[in-house]
Amino acid sequence: MSSSVLTGLRVVDFTSGPAGGVTTTVLADFGAEVIKVEPPEGDRFRSLPASPFWLRGKQSVVIDLRTNAGRAQAKQLAATADVVVVSGPPSRLATWGLDSSLLEALPQLVHCTISGWGTQGPYAEIPGYEGIVAAKSGRMAAFDVQLQEDRPVFAAVPVATHGVSQTAVQGIMAALYQRQQTGVGTAVEASLVQALEPFDLVDALSRQIAERDDRTFIALRQMNPMPTLNYHPLRTSDGKWIQCGNLLEHLFYSFLDAVDLLGEFLIDEKFQGSPAVWTAEATEEARDRILMRMQERTADEWMQTFEENGNVAAEPIVTTAEALNHLDLVQGQGLRQVADQSVGMTTQIAPIAELVDTPASVLSGAPSIGEHSTQILADLAPRETVVSEAKEAIPGQPLAGITILDLSTIIAAPLAMAMLADLGARVIKIEPFSGDPFRAMLIEGRMAVKTNVGKESICINLKTPEGQALLHELVVDADVLVHNFRGDVPIKLGISYEQLSALNPNLIWAVVNGYGPYGPGAPRPATHPVMGACTGGVALQAGEALTRDCPTLADVRENARQIMAANEANPDPNTSVVAASAITLALYGRQAHGRGQMVRINMQVANAWANSDDFLAYEGKPARPSVDSGLHGLSALYRLYPTAEGWVFLAVTSDAEFERFCQVAGCAKLLVDDRFLSSSARSLNDLALVEELGALFMSKPADAWELELVARGIGCVRADGIEVDRFITEDPHMVGNGWAPFVDHTRFGRHRRWGPIVTVGGLNPDYRSAPLAGEHTDAILSALGHDGAAIAALRDAKIVNSEPV
């Protein structure tokens, strides 16, 4: 196959800024013709240093949507498209005539809305900036553990922007796949607030269990004030920090071996048995021994040792600028050199995944404003409308009829497959004989609920010929198989691409690893903390904790605690949304090109995309803004403030917003203060503006500020009003939009679960909870034609299994 997945597809992008921009960059990378519509002055976010990335590969047309003529022209252009992508508050989209009502005249269109809060509900018109959504939904309050000052902390990595860009891709591709079956387009809706749901992995469920069963609820982030030994940041002799991610016990022992501590631990009675059963005193002694040992060598020396060992998950904590030099990106095809007409030669992130038979390519840099207006607006002949009655679309289930075999474990890949289950795919989780090891990592298997919603489960011993034969029976009729094994494990388990594509040439075979297959890290293990470390996110969130002097062991311990609190689990969901996008691209490509293919996704590239606000290099590029020493935010007009009661987050990003804020908030004097007359002046006098606004906000409670300012379209919300898990399951906006559906779990009973992160044609009427390990073993085998006696024999021979209910 020579063409890419989306060759011949036209996308018209009416969005502004990076969320929609990154969405359509993915589509452009995979061959779509993307036309970016801009006002005469251009997208106001072109001034962001990362705009050459999220404008790459596109054409630019100027249409002024503030005029009637411009809106009429926009509708003409939309009629030439396969996909239209829009962003912003619903009232503005309705005024422009670019909301989903376009589908009434253009039934073949896939119409995607990207917003802060969705298209309806009490928060729909609140400004949809990343910080505003993170603050109001409780995400910033959840970072209080970083400083332990009982106040919200700025959430620095733009994971909602990353998440919504990828969920929009998932929705668009699923809708296009559905259109291949029906001939009819549909509405896709993705929002930043939904895109934050994947980052609560267990607390929403645990709180409901605690409240129902009269237990004490303790949030996951509060369970241990210090890092676990296997997920520890470690300071080296040159003052640098290395992040470990040796989740599984054998990896932790490999780490101890590499740092020459394994021998003395094995002969010490305190450290007998699994580290999970060591006493608190033994754990703290082990921690101190490890911290002291690591300060005997430099970071480079330790990393050489770990790489030689080959079975240690560890990476130095680096900035995004430093991450661009990582060998696995430089040598592993994770970067692209892109000539840009405005800034010159740039280094940018490679496309989100490798679709081996229909590869992506970055063909051009960012266009100039209106560069293609004459050419494109001269030909506005509408696309031919083809409406088929062959197959009726199921609302909310564009992937109905697709079967996915999910052999992956832990979080990143399993969570991705749960996302596709929510879009209607049948996902069969094929677990090891004793179940996914993630099920044992929190009491009662609660952690595995989030990663497996909507799936069926069968436990098969793939280390036996009989188990492999059962899997091959399932492969024959499957559409997708996903795993996250390293090295030659797939061959040993009978699931290599060559083995399975011979059985089913239409199979999409996808692998999710830490690193790609081409660089030196390909055989090494990786977990979420090391990927947060090596792509820049931890360095941004940790702030000064990375650079403080540590004259005592107590200082090392405290800084390690702060750094680990900054290194939350976001790299796993950051990878999940990318993996789900890649597989929907491959499904569409299969229909267009006629057969399955191999798909490779890696956590390093996925998390580079999550840090795409700074993951590029060119001469003269400004440095990534750093978080202030108190972790309040990035500037006076994008940060947290204490009030007379509670905290607010303020997001004012333009001169017009600043003027409106000053008029409404009662500080009009700032509009005539020479220090604040322009954005450049405000930047030069940022600390003075912080002082002025700090005093202002102390005059009223947080709730009063939100009520007053949001009503006037100003981004200012309370940042400590609710915990994330309560927001997801109890907030009227989430519940009212159907984003916290009730489901039934075999062990935990009825509960509200995390909702859909994107909708296609409306809500799925059949959102489900997660299975126990092997809960559907008998039913799946029976459907394959195995009778009761045969199934009993397979169980007796320990080929298949089920978790006790």
Coordinates of C-alpha atoms in Angstrom, one line a residue, residues 75-339:
K75 CA -21.1 26.8 4.8
Q76 CA -20.2 26.5 1.2
L77 CA -16.8 25.3 2.2
A78 CA -18.2 22.8 4.7
A79 CA -20.3 21.3 1.9
T80 CA -17.0 20.3 0.1
A81 CA -15.8 18.4 3.2
D82 CA -15.9 14.9 4.5
V83 CA -15.2 16.2 8.1
V84 CA -15.8 19.5 9.7
V85 CA -14.1 20.3 13.1
V86 CA -15.3 23.3 15.2
S87 CA -14.5 24.6 18.6
G88 CA -15.7 27.1 21.2
P89 CA -18.8 27.7 23.2
P90 CA -22.1 26.4 21.8
S91 CA -23.7 29.9 21.6
R92 CA -20.9 31.2 19.2
L93 CA -21.1 28.1 17.0
A94 CA -24.9 28.5 16.7
T95 CA -24.5 32.2 15.8
W96 CA -22.0 31.3 13.1
G97 CA -24.2 28.4 11.9
L98 CA -21.4 25.9 12.3
D99 CA -23.0 23.7 15.0
S100 CA -24.2 20.2 14.3
S101 CA -27.3 21.7 12.5
L102 CA -25.0 21.6 9.4
L103 CA -25.9 17.9 9.3
E104 CA -29.5 18.7 8.3
A105 CA -28.3 19.9 4.9
L106 CA -25.1 17.7 4.7
P107 CA -26.1 14.2 5.9
Q108 CA -22.8 12.7 4.6
L109 CA -20.7 15.0 6.9
V110 CA -18.9 14.0 10.0
H111 CA -19.2 17.0 12.3
C112 CA -16.9 17.2 15.3
T113 CA -17.3 19.7 18.1
I114 CA -14.4 20.3 20.5
S115 CA -15.3 22.3 23.6
G116 CA -14.3 22.9 27.1
W117 CA -17.5 21.6 28.7
G118 CA -19.7 20.0 26.0
T119 CA -22.5 21.5 24.0
Q120 CA -25.1 21.5 26.8
G121 CA -25.4 21.7 30.6
P122 CA -24.9 24.4 33.2
Y123 CA -21.2 24.8 32.4
A124 CA -21.4 24.8 28.6
E125 CA -20.7 28.5 28.3
I126 CA -17.8 28.8 30.8
P127 CA -14.6 29.6 29.0
G128 CA -13.0 26.3 28.0
Y129 CA -9.4 27.0 28.8
E130 CA -7.3 24.0 30.1
G131 CA -6.6 25.6 33.5
I132 CA -10.3 26.6 34.0
V133 CA -11.5 23.0 33.3
A134 CA -8.7 21.5 35.5
A135 CA -9.5 23.8 38.4
K136 CA -13.3 23.5 38.4
S137 CA -13.2 19.7 38.0
G138 CA -11.0 19.3 41.0
R139 CA -7.8 18.4 39.2
M140 CA -5.8 21.2 40.8
A141 CA -7.1 20.4 44.2
A142 CA -5.8 16.8 43.7
F143 CA -2.3 18.1 43.4
D144 CA -2.4 19.4 47.0
V145 CA -0.2 16.4 48.0
Q146 CA 2.7 17.9 46.1
L147 CA 3.3 20.7 48.6
Q148 CA 1.0 19.4 51.5
E149 CA -0.2 22.9 52.2
D150 CA -3.9 22.1 52.0
R151 CA -4.5 24.1 48.9
P152 CA -4.8 23.5 45.1
V153 CA -1.6 23.3 43.1
F154 CA -1.4 24.3 39.4
A155 CA -1.7 21.3 37.0
A156 CA 1.0 22.2 34.6
V157 CA 1.0 19.5 31.8
P158 CA -1.8 20.2 29.3
V159 CA -3.2 16.7 29.5
A160 CA -6.8 17.9 28.8
T161 CA -5.7 19.5 25.6
H162 CA -3.8 16.4 24.6
G163 CA -6.7 14.1 25.7
V164 CA -9.4 16.0 23.8
S165 CA -7.4 16.2 20.6
Q166 CA -7.0 12.4 20.6
T167 CA -10.6 11.7 21.7
A168 CA -11.8 13.9 18.9
V169 CA -9.6 11.8 16.5
Q170 CA -11.1 8.6 17.9
G171 CA -14.6 10.0 17.4
I172 CA -14.0 11.3 13.9
M173 CA -12.4 8.0 12.8
A174 CA -15.1 5.9 14.3
A175 CA -17.7 8.1 12.6
L176 CA -15.9 7.7 9.3
Y177 CA -15.7 4.0 9.8
Q178 CA -19.4 4.0 10.4
R179 CA -20.0 6.1 7.3
Q180 CA -18.2 3.4 5.3
Q181 CA -21.0 1.0 6.4
T182 CA -24.0 3.4 6.1
G183 CA -23.1 6.2 3.8
V184 CA -24.2 8.7 6.5
G185 CA -22.2 11.0 8.7
T186 CA -23.0 12.0 12.2
A187 CA -22.1 14.4 15.1
V188 CA -19.0 13.8 17.2
E189 CA -18.6 15.6 20.5
A190 CA -15.4 15.8 22.6
S191 CA -14.7 18.1 25.5
L192 CA -11.8 18.9 27.8
V193 CA -13.8 18.0 30.9
Q194 CA -14.5 14.5 29.5
A195 CA -10.8 14.2 28.5
L196 CA -9.8 14.5 32.1
E197 CA -11.9 11.5 33.2
P198 CA -9.2 8.9 32.4
F199 CA -6.9 10.4 35.0
D200 CA -9.0 9.3 37.9
L201 CA -8.1 5.6 38.0
V202 CA -9.9 4.4 41.1
D203 CA -11.0 7.0 43.5
A204 CA -14.5 7.5 42.0
L205 CA -15.2 3.8 42.6
S206 CA -13.5 3.6 46.0
R207 CA -15.4 6.5 47.4
Q208 CA -18.8 4.9 46.4
I209 CA -17.7 1.6 48.0
A210 CA -16.7 3.4 51.2
E211 CA -19.9 5.4 51.5
R212 CA -22.1 2.4 50.7
D213 CA -20.3 0.0 53.1
D214 CA -19.6 2.6 55.9
R215 CA -15.8 2.4 55.4
T216 CA -13.3 5.2 55.6
F217 CA -12.5 6.6 52.2
I218 CA -8.8 7.4 51.5
A219 CA -7.9 8.7 48.1
L220 CA -5.2 6.8 46.3
R221 CA -2.9 9.8 46.2
Q222 CA -3.1 10.0 50.0
M223 CA -2.4 6.3 50.9
N224 CA 1.4 6.7 51.2
P225 CA 3.1 10.1 51.7
M226 CA 6.3 8.6 50.3
P227 CA 6.9 6.9 46.9
T228 CA 6.8 3.2 46.7
L229 CA 10.2 1.7 46.5
N230 CA 9.7 0.5 42.9
Y231 CA 8.4 4.0 41.7
H232 CA 11.1 6.1 43.4
P233 CA 12.8 9.3 42.1
L234 CA 16.5 9.0 43.0
R235 CA 19.1 11.8 43.4
T236 CA 22.5 11.1 41.9
S237 CA 26.0 12.5 42.8
D238 CA 25.8 15.3 40.3
G239 CA 22.5 16.6 41.7
K240 CA 20.3 15.1 38.9
W241 CA 17.3 12.9 39.4
I242 CA 16.5 9.5 38.0
Q243 CA 12.9 8.2 38.0
C244 CA 12.4 4.5 38.5
G245 CA 9.4 2.6 37.3
N246 CA 10.0 -1.0 38.3
L247 CA 6.4 -1.9 38.9
L248 CA 6.7 -5.7 38.9
E249 CA 8.7 -7.5 41.5
H250 CA 11.2 -9.0 39.1
L251 CA 12.0 -5.6 37.8
F252 CA 12.6 -4.2 41.3
Y253 CA 15.0 -7.1 42.0
S254 CA 16.8 -6.3 38.8
F255 CA 17.2 -2.7 40.0
L256 CA 18.6 -3.8 43.3
D257 CA 21.0 -6.1 41.5
A258 CA 22.1 -3.2 39.2
V259 CA 22.8 -0.9 42.2
D260 CA 24.7 -3.7 44.1
L261 CA 22.2 -4.0 46.9
L262 CA 20.5 -7.3 46.1
G263 CA 23.1 -9.5 47.8
E264 CA 22.9 -7.7 51.1
F265 CA 19.1 -7.5 51.0
L266 CA 18.8 -11.2 50.4
I267 CA 20.8 -12.1 53.5
D268 CA 19.1 -9.6 55.7
E269 CA 16.1 -11.1 57.6
K270 CA 14.3 -7.8 57.4
F271 CA 14.0 -8.1 53.6
Q272 CA 12.8 -11.6 53.2
G273 CA 9.8 -12.3 51.0
S274 CA 8.1 -9.9 48.6
P275 CA 8.8 -6.2 49.2
A276 CA 5.0 -5.9 49.5
V277 CA 5.1 -7.7 52.9
W278 CA 8.1 -5.9 54.3
T279 CA 7.4 -4.0 57.6
A280 CA 7.2 -0.2 57.5
E281 CA 10.5 0.0 59.3
A282 CA 12.2 -2.3 56.8
T283 CA 10.8 -0.4 53.9
E284 CA 12.1 2.9 55.3
E285 CA 15.5 1.4 55.9
A286 CA 15.6 0.0 52.3
R287 CA 14.6 3.4 51.0
D288 CA 17.5 5.1 52.8
R289 CA 20.0 2.6 51.7
I290 CA 18.8 3.0 48.1
L291 CA 18.9 6.8 48.3
M292 CA 22.4 6.8 49.8
R293 CA 23.7 4.3 47.2
M294 CA 22.4 6.3 44.3
Q295 CA 24.3 9.4 45.4
E296 CA 27.6 7.5 44.9
R297 CA 27.5 7.9 41.1
T298 CA 26.4 10.4 38.4
A299 CA 23.2 10.1 36.5
D300 CA 25.0 9.1 33.3
E301 CA 27.0 6.4 35.1
W302 CA 23.8 4.9 36.7
M303 CA 22.0 5.0 33.4
Q304 CA 24.8 3.2 31.7
T305 CA 24.6 0.5 34.4
F306 CA 20.8 0.2 34.0
E307 CA 21.0 0.0 30.2
E308 CA 23.7 -2.8 30.5
N309 CA 21.4 -4.7 32.9
G310 CA 18.6 -4.4 30.4
N311 CA 15.8 -5.1 32.8
V312 CA 15.5 -1.9 34.8
A313 CA 12.9 0.7 34.1
A314 CA 14.5 4.1 34.7
E315 CA 15.0 7.4 33.0
P316 CA 16.6 10.8 34.0
I317 CA 14.1 13.5 34.7
V318 CA 14.6 16.0 31.9
T319 CA 12.9 19.1 30.4
T320 CA 11.1 18.9 27.0
A321 CA 14.0 20.7 25.4
E322 CA 16.4 18.1 26.8
A323 CA 14.0 15.3 25.8
L324 CA 14.3 16.2 22.1
N325 CA 17.9 14.7 22.4
H326 CA 16.8 11.4 23.8
L327 CA 18.4 8.6 21.8
D328 CA 15.2 6.6 21.4
L329 CA 13.6 9.6 19.7
V330 CA 16.7 10.7 17.7
Q331 CA 17.6 7.1 16.6
G332 CA 14.2 5.6 16.9
Q333 CA 12.3 7.6 14.3
G334 CA 10.4 9.6 16.9
L335 CA 11.3 13.0 15.4
R336 CA 10.9 14.7 12.1
Q337 CA 12.8 17.6 10.5
V338 CA 10.2 20.0 9.1
A339 CA 10.9 23.2 7.1

